[in-house]
XYZ file of C-alpha atoms in Angstrom:
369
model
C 116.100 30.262 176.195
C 118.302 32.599 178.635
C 120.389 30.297 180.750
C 120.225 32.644 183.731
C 117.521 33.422 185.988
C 115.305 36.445 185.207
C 116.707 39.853 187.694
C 113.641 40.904 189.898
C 113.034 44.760 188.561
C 114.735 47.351 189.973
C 112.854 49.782 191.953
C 114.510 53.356 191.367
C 115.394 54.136 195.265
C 115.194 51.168 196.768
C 118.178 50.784 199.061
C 119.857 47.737 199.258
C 119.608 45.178 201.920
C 121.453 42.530 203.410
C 120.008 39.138 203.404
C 120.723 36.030 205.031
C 119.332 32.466 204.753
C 118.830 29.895 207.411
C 119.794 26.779 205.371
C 118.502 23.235 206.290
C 117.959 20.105 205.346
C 114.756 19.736 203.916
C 111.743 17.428 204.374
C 109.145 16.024 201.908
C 106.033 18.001 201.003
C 103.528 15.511 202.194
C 103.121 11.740 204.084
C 101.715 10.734 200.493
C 104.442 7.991 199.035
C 105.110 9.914 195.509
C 106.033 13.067 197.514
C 108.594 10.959 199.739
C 109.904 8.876 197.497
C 110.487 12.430 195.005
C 112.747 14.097 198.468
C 114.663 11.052 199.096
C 115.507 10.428 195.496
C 116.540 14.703 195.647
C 118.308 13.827 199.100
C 120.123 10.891 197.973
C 121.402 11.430 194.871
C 123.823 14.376 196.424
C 127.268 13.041 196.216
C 127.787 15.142 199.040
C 125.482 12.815 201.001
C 126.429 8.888 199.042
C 129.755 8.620 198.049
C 129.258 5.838 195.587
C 129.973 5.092 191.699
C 127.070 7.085 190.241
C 126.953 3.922 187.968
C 126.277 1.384 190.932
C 124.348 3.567 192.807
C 122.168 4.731 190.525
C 120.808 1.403 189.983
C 120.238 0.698 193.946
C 118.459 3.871 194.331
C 116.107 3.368 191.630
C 115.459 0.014 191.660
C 115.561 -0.702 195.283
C 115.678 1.923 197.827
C 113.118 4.314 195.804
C 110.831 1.057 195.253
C 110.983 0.164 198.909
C 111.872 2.947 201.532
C 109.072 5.644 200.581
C 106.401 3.427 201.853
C 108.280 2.801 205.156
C 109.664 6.698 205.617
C 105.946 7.944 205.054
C 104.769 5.811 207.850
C 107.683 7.172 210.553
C 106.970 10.879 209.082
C 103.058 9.852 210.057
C 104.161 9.584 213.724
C 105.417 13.175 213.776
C 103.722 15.095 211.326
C 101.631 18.024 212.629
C 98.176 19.462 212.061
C 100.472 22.562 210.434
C 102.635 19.497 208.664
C 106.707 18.695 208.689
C 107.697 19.246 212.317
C 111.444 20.253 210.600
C 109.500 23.178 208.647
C 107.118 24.038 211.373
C 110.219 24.616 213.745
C 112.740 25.865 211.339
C 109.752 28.230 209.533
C 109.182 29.396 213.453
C 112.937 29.915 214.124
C 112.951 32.082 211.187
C 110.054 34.656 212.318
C 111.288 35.140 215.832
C 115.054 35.556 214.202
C 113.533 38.528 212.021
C 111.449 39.577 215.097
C 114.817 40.137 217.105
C 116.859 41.412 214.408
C 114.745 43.931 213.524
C 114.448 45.113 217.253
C 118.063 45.286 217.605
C 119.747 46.469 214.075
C 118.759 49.431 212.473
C 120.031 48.409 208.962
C 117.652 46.400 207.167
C 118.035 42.866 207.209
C 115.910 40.610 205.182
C 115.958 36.570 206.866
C 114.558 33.151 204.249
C 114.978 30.006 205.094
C 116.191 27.669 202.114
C 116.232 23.865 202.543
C 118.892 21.902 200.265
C 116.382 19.242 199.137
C 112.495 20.006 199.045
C 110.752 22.825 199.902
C 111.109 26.253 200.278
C 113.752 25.316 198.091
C 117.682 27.402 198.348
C 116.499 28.831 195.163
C 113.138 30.224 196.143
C 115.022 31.574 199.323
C 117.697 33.369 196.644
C 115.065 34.819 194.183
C 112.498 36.344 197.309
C 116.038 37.901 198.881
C 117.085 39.518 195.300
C 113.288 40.901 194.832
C 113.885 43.131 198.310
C 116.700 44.370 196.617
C 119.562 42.298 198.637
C 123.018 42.876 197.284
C 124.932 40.984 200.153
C 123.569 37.374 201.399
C 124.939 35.279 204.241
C 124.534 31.944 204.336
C 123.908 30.063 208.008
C 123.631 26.218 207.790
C 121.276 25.054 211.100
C 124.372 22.585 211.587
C 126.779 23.323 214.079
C 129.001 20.679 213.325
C 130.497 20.674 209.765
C 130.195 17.676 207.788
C 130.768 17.609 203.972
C 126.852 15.770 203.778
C 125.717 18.564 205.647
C 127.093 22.374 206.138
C 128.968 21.495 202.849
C 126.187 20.379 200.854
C 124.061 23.365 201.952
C 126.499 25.703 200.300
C 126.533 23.667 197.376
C 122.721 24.277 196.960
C 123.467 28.158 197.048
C 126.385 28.071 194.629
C 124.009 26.037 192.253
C 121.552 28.536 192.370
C 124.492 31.481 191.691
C 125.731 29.671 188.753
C 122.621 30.598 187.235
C 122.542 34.165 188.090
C 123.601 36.738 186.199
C 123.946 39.715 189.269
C 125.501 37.335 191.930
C 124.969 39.260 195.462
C 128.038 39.416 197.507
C 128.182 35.977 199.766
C 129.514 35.067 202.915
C 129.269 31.538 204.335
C 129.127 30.280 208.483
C 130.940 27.419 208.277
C 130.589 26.117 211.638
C 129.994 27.212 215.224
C 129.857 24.099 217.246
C 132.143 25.589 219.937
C 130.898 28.710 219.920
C 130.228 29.995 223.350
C 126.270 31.492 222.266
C 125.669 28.214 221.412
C 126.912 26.086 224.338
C 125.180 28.713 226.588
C 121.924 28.186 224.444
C 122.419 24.305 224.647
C 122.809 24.450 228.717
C 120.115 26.548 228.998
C 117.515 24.167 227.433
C 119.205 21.535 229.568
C 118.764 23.137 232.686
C 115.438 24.426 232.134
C 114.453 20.946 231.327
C 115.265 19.659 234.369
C 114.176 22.247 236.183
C 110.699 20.273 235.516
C 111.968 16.630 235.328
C 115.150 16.514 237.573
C 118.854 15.458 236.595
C 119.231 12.176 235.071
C 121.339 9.173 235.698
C 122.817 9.770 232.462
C 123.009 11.916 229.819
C 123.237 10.762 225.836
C 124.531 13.145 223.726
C 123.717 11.891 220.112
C 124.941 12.707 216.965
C 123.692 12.450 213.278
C 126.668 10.176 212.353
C 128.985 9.370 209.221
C 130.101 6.942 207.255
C 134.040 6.308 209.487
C 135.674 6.473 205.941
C 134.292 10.194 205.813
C 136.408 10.941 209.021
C 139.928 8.966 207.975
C 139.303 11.345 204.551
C 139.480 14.381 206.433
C 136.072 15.681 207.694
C 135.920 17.335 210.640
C 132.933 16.601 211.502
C 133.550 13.796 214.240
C 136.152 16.078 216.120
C 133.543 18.966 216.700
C 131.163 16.808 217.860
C 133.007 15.311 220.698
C 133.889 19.426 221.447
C 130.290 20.468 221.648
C 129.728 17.383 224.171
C 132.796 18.145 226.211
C 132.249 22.062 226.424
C 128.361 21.100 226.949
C 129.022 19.129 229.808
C 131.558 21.000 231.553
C 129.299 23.891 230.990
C 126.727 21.897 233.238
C 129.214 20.818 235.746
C 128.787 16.910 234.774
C 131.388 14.594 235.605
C 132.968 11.468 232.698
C 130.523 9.603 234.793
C 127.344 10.838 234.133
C 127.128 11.495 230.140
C 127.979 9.299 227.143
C 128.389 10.391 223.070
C 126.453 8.537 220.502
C 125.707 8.266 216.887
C 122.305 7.504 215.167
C 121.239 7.296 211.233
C 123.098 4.265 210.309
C 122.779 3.423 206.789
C 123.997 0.601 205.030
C 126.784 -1.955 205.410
C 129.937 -0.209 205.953
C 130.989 0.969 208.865
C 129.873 4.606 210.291
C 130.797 6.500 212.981
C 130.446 5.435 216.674
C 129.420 4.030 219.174
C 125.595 3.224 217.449
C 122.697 5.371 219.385
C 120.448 2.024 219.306
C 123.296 -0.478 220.596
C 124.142 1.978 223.335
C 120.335 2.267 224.568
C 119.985 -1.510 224.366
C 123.325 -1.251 226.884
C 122.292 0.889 228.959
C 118.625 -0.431 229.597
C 120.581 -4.466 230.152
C 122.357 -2.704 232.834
C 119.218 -1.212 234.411
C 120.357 2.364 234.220
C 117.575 4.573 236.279
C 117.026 7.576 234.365
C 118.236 8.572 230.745
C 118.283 11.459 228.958
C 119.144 12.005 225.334
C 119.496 15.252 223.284
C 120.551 15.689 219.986
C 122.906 18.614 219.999
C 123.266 18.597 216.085
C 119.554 19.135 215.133
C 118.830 23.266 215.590
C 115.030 21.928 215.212
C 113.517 18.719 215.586
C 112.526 16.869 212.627
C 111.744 13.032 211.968
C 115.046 12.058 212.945
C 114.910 13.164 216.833
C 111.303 12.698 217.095
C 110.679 9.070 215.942
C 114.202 7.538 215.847
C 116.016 9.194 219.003
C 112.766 9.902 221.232
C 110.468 7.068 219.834
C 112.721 4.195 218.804
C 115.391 4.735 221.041
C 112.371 5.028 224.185
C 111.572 1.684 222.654
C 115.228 -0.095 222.855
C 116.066 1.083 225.911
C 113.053 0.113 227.904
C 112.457 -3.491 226.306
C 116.320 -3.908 227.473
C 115.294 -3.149 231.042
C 115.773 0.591 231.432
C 113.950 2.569 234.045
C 112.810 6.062 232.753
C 113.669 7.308 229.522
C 113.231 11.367 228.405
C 114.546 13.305 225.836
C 115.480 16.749 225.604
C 113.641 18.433 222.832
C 115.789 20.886 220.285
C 116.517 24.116 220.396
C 114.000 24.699 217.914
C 112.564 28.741 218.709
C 113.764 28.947 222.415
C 114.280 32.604 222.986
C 118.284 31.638 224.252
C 119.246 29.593 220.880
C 117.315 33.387 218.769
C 119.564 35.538 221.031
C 122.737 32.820 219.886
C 121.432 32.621 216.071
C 121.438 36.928 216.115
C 124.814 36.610 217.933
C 126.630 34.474 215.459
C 124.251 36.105 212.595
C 125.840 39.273 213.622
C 129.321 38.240 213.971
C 129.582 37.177 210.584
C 128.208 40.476 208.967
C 130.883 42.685 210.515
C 132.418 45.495 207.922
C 128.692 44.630 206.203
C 126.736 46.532 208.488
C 127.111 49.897 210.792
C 127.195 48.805 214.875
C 124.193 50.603 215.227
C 122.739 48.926 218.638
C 120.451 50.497 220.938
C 122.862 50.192 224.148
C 119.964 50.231 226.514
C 118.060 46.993 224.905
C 121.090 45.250 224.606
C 122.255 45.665 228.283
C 118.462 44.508 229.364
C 118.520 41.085 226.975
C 122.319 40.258 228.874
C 120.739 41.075 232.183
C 117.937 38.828 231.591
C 120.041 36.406 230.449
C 121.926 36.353 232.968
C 119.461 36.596 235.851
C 118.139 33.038 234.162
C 121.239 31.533 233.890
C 121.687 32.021 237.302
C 118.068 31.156 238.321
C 118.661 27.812 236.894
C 121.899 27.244 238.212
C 120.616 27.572 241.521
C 117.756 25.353 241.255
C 120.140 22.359 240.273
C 122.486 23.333 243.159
């Protein structure tokens, strides 16, 4: 048997292309219990994402989390799931049409866009192999996670060099490593905030949460805790807030040790005790909304904070397909492709999406003012 994958077959004239592939993190295939329990034992056996003895942990996986959890996880995911199925695919499978919807409006130069998840389905492979059969000699590689983190942006790359290992004509690769400052994507991120409440007013408070980390993953060296505290500082000056009037969190705990914080449910339970009026939450490190921001932040968290006391609870959906966070996706897309493609823009179109952008920047702006 041929250790490497089988090339597509080259069509005589077919120029190449440039691909790129919107990596996230995955989600299972269906509510039933076998096809949860096969993701999380996928998801959790990355040593990206449990840094424990393979020896010790192999034993609680399989003999207690994998017997246990799957029943439990399919019954959240049946809170969210959609008629169409995983919100996380719906949204991400939606951010990738209207990404090669703009692209294609805007760049001359093909440019061919998959989305590859690092555990589940469509799979980082399945993403490689459809970009190689349209002829793509040059992929980049965007992980949906603005923040690095070695369980996240790191472990999507890992699923792509896997899948190059076994490939006998490896394209030419580039890799986004992060963009959690970038100015696209703070403008993207105040943009859904303001047009948000633009329908359901400014809030007492505003909770910024983050997927969090195991704290021994930050005194190691990842990054990841640092860029988060950026985006929420550049977010909020960005919308003019004072110290006051938003507050960083962390949700996802798992397991004893101690992860990064403070802890998105302790700091709801908080706030509702001291009878805050109106909270808002978004989850700045979630491009689309998945499981995690719809039942944990948005159902749990609604839960916690007004048992506690709170008054009104909202949260801010994702970014998910909003035409601002497309126009930042392209931006940063684009960025990262220089001396791989020609500039050739059509001036006009460009100079009509920054006026529009504009003009609703500054509609919004006025309507909190």
């Amino acid at each position: 048997m041929n250790y490497f994958t089988k090339e597509p077959q080259y069509q005589h004239g077919d120029p190449p292309k440039i691909g790129v592939i919107l990596a996230n993190l995955g989600t299972p295939d269906s509510l039933s219990t076998h096809a949860v329990r096969k993701y999380l034992q996928q998801f959790l056996m990355d040593r990206r994402v449990v840094e424990v003895p393979r020896f010790i942990w192999c034993w609680i996986l399989h003999f207690i989390i994998l017997v246990f959890r799957p029943g439990s996880s399919a019954k959240k995911y049946a809170k969210v799931w959609t008629k169409k199925g995983s919100p996380l695919l719906v949204n991400a499978t939606n951010q990738t049409k209207a990404l090669t919807a703009k692209i294609k409006k805007s760049v001359s130069q093909p440019i061919e866009i998959e989305l590859g998840m690092s555990y589940g389905n469509p799979s980082m492979k399945n993403a490689v192999l459809k970009l190689k059969e349209k002829n793509c000699t040059k992929i980049l590689l965007l992980p949906l996670y603005p923040q690095y983190a070695a369980s996240s942006s790191a472990s999507a790359m890992d699923a792509l060099w896997r899948v190059l290992l076994k490939t006998r004509n490896v394209p030419g690769v580039r890799t986004v490593r992060n963009y959690h400052d970038h100015p696209l994507y703070i403008n993207a991120l105040k943009l859904s905030v303001l047009q948000f409440w633009k329908k359901n007013g400014k809030p007492t408070k505003l909770v910024m949460s983050f997927h969090g980390i195991p704290k021994k993953s930050l005194m190691q060296g990842d990054p990841y805790h640092c860029e988060c505290y950026k985006t929420a500082r550049l977010l909020a000056e960005a919308l003019k807030l004072k110290e006051s009037e938003y507050i960083v969190s962390f949700q996802s705990r798992f397991g004893r040790a101690e992860w990064l914080k403070p802890y998105y449910a302790e700091m709801m339970a908080d706030l509702g005790k001291k009878k805050e009026k109106n909270v808002h939450v978004i989850c700045p490190g979630f491009s689309s909304d998945c499981l995690e921001t719809l039942e944990e932040i948005n159902i749990e968290g609604r839960h916690i904070f007004l048992s506690n006391g709170g008054k009104n609870f909202n949260y801010i959906p994702a970014l998910n397909d909003n035409p601002d966070w497309i126009d930042a996706m392209q931006g940063i897309i684009l960025e990262n492709l220089q001396g791989w493609i020609d500039k050739n823009w059509t001036a006009k179109k460009e100079a009509n999406n920054s006026a529009i952008t504009k003009k609703r920047v500054t509609l919004l702006e006025k309507k909190q003012s």
